[in-house]
CSV table of C-alpha atoms in Angstrom, one decimal:
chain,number,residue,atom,x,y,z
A,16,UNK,CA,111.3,12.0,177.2
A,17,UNK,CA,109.6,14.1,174.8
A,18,UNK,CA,110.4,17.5,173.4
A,19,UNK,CA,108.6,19.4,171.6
A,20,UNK,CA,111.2,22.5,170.8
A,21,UNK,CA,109.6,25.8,168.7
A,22,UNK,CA,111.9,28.5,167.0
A,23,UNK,CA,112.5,31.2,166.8
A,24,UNK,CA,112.2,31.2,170.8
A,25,UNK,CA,111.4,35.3,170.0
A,26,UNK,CA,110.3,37.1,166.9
A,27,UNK,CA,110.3,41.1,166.3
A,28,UNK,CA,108.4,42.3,162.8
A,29,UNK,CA,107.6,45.1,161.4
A,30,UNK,CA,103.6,45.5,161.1
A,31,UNK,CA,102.8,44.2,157.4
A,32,UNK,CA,105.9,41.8,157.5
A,33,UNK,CA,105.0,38.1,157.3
A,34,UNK,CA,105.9,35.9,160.1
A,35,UNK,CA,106.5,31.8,160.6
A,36,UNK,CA,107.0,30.0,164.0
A,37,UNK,CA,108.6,26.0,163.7
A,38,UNK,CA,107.3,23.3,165.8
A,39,UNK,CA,110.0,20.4,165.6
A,40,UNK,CA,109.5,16.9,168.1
A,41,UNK,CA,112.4,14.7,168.6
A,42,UNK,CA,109.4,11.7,168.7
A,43,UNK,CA,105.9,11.1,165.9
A,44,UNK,CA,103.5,14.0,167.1
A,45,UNK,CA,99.9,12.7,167.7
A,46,UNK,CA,97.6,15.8,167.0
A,47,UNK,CA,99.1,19.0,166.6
A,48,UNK,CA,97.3,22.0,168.7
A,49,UNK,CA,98.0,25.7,167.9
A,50,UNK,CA,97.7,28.0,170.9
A,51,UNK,CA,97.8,32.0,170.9
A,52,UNK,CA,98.7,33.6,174.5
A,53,UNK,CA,98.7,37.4,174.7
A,54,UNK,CA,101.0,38.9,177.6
A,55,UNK,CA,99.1,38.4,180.5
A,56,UNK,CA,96.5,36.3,179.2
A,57,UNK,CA,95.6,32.5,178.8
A,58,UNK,CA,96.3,29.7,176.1
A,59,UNK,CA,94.0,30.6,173.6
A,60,UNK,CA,92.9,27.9,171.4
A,61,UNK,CA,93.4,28.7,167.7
A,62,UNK,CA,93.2,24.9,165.6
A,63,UNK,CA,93.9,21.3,165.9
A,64,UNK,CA,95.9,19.0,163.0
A,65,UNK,CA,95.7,15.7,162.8
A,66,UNK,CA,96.4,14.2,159.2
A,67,UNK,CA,99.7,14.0,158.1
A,68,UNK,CA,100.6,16.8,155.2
A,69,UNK,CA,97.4,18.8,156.7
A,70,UNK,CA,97.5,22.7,155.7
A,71,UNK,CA,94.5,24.7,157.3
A,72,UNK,CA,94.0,28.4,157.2
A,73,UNK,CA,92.4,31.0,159.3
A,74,UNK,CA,92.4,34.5,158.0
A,75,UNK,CA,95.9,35.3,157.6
A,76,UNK,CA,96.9,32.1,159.5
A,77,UNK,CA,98.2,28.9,157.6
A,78,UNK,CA,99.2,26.2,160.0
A,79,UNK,CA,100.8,23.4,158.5
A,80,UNK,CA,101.6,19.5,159.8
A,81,UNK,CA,104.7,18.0,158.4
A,82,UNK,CA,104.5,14.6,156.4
A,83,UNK,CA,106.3,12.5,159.3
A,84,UNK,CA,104.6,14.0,161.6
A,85,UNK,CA,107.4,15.1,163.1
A,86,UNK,CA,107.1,19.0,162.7
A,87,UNK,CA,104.3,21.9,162.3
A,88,UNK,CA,104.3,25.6,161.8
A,89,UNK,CA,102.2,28.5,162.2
A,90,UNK,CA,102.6,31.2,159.5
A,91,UNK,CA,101.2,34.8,159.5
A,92,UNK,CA,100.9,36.7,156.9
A,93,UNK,CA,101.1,40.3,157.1
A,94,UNK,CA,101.3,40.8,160.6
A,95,UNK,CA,99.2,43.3,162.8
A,96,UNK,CA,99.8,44.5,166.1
A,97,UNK,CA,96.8,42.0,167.3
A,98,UNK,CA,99.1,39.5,166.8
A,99,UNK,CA,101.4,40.4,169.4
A,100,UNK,CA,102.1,37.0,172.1
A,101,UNK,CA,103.4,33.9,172.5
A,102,UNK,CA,102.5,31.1,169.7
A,103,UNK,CA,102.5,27.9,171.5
A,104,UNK,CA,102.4,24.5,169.6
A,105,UNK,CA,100.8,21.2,171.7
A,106,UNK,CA,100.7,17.6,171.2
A,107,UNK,CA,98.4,15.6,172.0
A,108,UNK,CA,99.9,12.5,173.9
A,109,UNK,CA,96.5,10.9,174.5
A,110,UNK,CA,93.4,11.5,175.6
A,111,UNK,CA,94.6,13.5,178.8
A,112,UNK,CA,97.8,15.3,178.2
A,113,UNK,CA,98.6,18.3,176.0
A,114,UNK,CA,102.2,18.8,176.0
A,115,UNK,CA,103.5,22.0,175.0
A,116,UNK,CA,106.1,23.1,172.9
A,117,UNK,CA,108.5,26.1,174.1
A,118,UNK,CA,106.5,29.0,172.5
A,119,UNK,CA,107.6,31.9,170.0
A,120,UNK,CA,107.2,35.4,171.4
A,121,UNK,CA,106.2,37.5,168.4
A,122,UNK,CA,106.4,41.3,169.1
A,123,UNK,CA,104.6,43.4,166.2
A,124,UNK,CA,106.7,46.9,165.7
A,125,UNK,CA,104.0,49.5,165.0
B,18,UNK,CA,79.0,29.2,182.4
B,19,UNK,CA,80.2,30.7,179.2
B,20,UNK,CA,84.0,29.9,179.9
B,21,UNK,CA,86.3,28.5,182.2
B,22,UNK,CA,86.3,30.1,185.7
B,23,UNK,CA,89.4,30.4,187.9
B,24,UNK,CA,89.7,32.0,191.5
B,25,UNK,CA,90.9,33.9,192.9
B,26,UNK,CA,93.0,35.5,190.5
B,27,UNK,CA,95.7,36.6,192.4
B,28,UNK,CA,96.9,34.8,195.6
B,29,UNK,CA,99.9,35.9,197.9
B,30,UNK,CA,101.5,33.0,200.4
B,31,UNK,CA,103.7,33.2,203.3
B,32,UNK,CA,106.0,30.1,202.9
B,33,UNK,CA,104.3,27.3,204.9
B,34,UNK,CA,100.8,28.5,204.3
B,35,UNK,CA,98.2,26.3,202.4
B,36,UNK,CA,96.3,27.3,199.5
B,37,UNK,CA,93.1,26.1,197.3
B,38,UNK,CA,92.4,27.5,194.2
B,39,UNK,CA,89.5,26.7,192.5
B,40,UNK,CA,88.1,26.3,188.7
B,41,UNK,CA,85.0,26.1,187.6
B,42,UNK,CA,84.9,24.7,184.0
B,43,UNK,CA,82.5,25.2,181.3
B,44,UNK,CA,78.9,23.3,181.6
B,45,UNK,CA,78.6,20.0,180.0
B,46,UNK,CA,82.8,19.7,180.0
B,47,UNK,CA,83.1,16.3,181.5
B,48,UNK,CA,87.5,16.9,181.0
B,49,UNK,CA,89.3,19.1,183.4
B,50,UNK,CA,92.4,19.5,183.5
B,51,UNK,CA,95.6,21.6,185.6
B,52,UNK,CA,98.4,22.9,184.7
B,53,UNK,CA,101.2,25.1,185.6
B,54,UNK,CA,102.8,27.8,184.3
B,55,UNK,CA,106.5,29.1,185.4
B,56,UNK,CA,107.4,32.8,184.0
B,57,UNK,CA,108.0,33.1,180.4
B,58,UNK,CA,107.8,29.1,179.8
B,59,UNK,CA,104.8,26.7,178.4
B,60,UNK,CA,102.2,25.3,180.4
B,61,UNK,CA,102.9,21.8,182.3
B,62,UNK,CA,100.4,19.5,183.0
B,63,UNK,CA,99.8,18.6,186.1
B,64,UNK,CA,96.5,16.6,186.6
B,65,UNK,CA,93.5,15.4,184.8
B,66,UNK,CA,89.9,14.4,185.5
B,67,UNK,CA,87.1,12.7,183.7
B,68,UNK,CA,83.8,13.7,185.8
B,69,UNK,CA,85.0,13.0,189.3
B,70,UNK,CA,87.7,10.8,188.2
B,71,UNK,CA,91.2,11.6,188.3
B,72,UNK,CA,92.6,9.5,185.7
B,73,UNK,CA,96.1,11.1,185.4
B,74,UNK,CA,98.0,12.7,188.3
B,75,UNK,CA,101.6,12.0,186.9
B,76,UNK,CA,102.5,15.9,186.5
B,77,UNK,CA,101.8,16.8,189.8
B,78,UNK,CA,104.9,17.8,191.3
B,79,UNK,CA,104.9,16.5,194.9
B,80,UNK,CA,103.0,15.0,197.5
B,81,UNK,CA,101.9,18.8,198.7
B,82,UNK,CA,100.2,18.7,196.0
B,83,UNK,CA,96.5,17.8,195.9
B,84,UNK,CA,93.4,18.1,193.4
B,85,UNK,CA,89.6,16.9,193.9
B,86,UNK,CA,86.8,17.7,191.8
B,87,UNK,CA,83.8,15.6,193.9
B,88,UNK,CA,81.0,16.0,191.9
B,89,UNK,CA,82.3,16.2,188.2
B,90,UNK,CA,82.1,20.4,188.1
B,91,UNK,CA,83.9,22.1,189.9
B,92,UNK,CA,88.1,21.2,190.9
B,93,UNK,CA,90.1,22.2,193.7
B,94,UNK,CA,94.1,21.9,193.1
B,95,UNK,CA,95.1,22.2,197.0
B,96,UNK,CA,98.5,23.0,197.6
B,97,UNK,CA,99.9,22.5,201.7
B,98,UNK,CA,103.0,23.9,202.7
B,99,UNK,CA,103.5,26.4,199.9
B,100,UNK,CA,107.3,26.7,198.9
B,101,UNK,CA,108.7,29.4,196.9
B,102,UNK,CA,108.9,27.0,194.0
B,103,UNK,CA,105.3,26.9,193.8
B,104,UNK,CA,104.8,30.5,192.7
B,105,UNK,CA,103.8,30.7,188.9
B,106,UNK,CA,100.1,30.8,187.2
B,107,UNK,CA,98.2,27.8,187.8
B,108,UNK,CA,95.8,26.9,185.0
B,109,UNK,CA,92.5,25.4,184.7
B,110,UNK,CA,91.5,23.7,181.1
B,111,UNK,CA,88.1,22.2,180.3
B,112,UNK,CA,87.3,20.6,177.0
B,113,UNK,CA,83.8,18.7,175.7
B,114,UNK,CA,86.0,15.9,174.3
B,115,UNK,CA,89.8,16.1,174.2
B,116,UNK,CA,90.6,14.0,171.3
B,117,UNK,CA,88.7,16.3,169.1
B,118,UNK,CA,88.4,19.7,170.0
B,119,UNK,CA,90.6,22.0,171.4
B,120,UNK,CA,91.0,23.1,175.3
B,121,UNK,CA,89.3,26.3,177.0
B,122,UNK,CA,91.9,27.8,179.3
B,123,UNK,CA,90.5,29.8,182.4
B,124,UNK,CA,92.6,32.6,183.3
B,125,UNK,CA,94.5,31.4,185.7
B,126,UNK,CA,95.3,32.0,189.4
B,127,UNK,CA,98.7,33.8,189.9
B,128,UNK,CA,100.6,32.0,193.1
B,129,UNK,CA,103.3,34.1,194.6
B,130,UNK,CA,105.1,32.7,197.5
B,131,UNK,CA,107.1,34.6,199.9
């Protein structure tokens, strides 16, 4: 079946350091979704990729699609303590499935 | 509503009991979806509906397990005979079009089962 496996599994940084979480599939990913989950909270949803080679940016967020389509990342640059949570990556089996990666707990050190 | 809607928020079970938790997704959002989250692991999906239509109810994990949304709004995800298994968050997911925007999480309804 598929797996969609994300590393680090946890992440601690210093505020101000930069920060990357890997989204690797054993299988072609359809479209790639980027979720943001603070502890206690829900799945916030933070971008979708869909073209091979895609790079989008948000702020200090550049999320990335690999050219097989096989892998994605989420980097941060210059971390704050807003982005404290979990990081999870999703793909998009069809029209009703998202199927989520591990997740990447990132803990911002003040 | 502005966002997704989930009661109750927090639910405590005897073993045996039955529960219904409810969602009430964003206006207009004809997807809904379920999932389930276990402590400190992803979401799993467990059902999907189109209006009233569940197209998709491979996730769902037994037969004690049981969603309806009648009218195309609001879902029920029905769960008979709760099991200690059972407790984690159960999520609710609405989107205007899946294949091209992103999902709206409610959040959540915390199941504990003792």
């Amino acid at each position: 079946g598929q797996q969609v496996m994300q590393i680090p599994q946890y992440q601690h940084v210093q505020e101000g350091e930069d920060f990357t979480t890997y989204c690797n599939s054993s299988t072609t990913l359809s479209n790639i979704q980027w979720y943001k989950q603070r502890p206690g909270g829900h799945p916030v949803f933070l971008i979708q990729l869909v073209k091979s080679g895609e790079v989008k940016k948000q702020k200090r967020l550049t999320f990335q699609f690999g050219e097989a389509k096989k892998n994605s990342s989420l980097h941060i640059t210059a971390t704050q303590t807003t982005d404290v949570g979990t990081y999870f990556c999703a793909d998009q089996t069809g029209a009703n499935n998202l199927f989520f990666g591990t997740g990447t707990r990132l803990t911002v050190i003040p | 509503g502005a966002g997704v809607s989930q009661s109750p928020r927090y639910k405590v079970a005897k073993r045996g009991q039955d529960v219904a938790l409810r969602c009430d997704p964003i206006s207009g959002h004809v997807s809904l979806f379920w999932y389930q989250q276990a402590l400190g692991q992803g979401p799993e999906f467990l059902t999907y509906f189109q209006n009233e239509a569940q197209l998709d109810k491979s996730g769902l994990p037994s037969d004690r397990f049981f969603a309806e949304r009648p009218e195309g709004s609001v879902s029920t995800l029905k769960i008979q005979r709760t099991q200690q298994e059972d407790s984690a968050v159960y999520l609710c997911a609405s989107s205007l079009d899946p294949g091209y925007y992103g999902y709206t999480f409610g959040s959540g309804t915390r199941l504990t089962v003792v």
